[in-house]
Coordinates of C-alpha atoms in Angstrom, one line a residue:
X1 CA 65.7 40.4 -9.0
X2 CA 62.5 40.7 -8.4
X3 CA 62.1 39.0 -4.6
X4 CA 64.2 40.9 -2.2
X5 CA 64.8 39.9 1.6
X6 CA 67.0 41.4 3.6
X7 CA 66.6 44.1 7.0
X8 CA 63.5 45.6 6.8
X9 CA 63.4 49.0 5.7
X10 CA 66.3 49.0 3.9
X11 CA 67.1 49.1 0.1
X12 CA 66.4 46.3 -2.0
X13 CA 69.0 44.8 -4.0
X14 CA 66.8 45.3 -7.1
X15 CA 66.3 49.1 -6.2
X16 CA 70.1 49.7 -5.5
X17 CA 70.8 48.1 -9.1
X18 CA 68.6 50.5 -10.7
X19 CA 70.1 53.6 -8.8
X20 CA 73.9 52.3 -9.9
X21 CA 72.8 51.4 -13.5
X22 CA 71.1 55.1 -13.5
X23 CA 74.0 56.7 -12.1
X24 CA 76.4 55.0 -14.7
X25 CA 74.2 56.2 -17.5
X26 CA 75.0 59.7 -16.4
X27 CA 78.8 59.1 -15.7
X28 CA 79.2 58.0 -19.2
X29 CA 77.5 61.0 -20.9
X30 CA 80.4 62.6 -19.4
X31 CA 82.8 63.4 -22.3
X32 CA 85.7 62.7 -19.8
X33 CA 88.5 60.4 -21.2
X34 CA 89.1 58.9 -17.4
X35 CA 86.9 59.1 -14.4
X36 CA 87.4 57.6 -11.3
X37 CA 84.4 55.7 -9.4
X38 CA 84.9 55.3 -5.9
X39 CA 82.6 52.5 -4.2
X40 CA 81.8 50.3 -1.7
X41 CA 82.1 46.5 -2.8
X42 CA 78.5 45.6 -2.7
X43 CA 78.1 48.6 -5.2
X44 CA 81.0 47.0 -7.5
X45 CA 79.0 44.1 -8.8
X46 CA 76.8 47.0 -10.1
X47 CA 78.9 49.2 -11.7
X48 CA 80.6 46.4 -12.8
X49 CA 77.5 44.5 -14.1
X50 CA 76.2 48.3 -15.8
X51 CA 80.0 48.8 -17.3
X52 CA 79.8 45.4 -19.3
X53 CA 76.1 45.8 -20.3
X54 CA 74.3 42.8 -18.8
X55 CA 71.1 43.2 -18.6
X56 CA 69.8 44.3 -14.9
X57 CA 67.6 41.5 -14.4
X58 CA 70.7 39.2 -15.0
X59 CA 72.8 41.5 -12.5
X60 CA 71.8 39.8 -9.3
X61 CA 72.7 36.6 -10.2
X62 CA 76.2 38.4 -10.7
X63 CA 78.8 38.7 -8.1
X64 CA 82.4 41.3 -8.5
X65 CA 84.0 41.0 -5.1
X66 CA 86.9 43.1 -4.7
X67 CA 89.2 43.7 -1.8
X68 CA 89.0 46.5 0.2
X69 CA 91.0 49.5 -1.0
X70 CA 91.4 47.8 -4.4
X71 CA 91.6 49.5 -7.8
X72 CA 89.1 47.7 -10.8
X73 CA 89.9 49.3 -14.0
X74 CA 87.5 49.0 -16.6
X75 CA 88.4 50.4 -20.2
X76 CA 86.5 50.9 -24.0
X77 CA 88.2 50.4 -26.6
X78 CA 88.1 53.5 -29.4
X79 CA 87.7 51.7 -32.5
X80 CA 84.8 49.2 -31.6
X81 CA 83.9 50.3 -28.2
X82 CA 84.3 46.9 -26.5
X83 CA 84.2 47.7 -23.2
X84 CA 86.9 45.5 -20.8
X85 CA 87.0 44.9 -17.6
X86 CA 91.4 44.8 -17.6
X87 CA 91.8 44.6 -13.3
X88 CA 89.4 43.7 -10.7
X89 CA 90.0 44.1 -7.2
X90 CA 94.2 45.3 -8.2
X91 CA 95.6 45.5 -4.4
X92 CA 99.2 46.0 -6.2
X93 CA 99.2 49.6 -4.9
X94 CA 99.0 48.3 -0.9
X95 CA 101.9 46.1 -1.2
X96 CA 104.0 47.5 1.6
X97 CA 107.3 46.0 0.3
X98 CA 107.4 47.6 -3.1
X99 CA 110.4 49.8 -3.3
X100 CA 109.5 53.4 -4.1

């Protein structure tokens, strides 16, 4: 990730994985059992990319898309700590024609 173009001024895509990655460390020092990440989608790849531990120099070769308004569940296991990602992008939720 190390060359960046995009609109001058902006945030490179290298700096923005860094600030996600970051914040993830400190979401997951959080002895919470479920938190709840809300995120834009070019963020997603990120958290995404920090969740299953790939390396962030292999993290902009990466792409999550999700639609918009979708739910990505990612989950750890207790016993060996795998971490999963079980939905990506779930839009199950916005289905009008569900029957409450």
């Amino acid at each position: 990730m190390e060359h960046d173009e995009g609109v001058e001024g902006a945030e490179t895509k290298a700096a923005c994985a860094r600030r996600i990655y970051a914040a993830m460390d400190e979401i997951l020092q959080r002895p919470c059992a479920h938190q709840i990440i809300v995120t834009h989608g070019g963020s997603l790849t990120f958290v995404v990319a920090s969740w299953i531990r790939m390396p962030i120099e292999s993290a902009g070769y990466a792409s999550f898309r999700a639609p918009s308004g979708s739910i990505t569940t990612l989950r750890e296991d207790d016993f060996f700590h795998n971490r999963q990602v079980v939905d990506l992008g779930d839009t199950r939720h916005l289905d009008s024609t569900k029957a409450d």
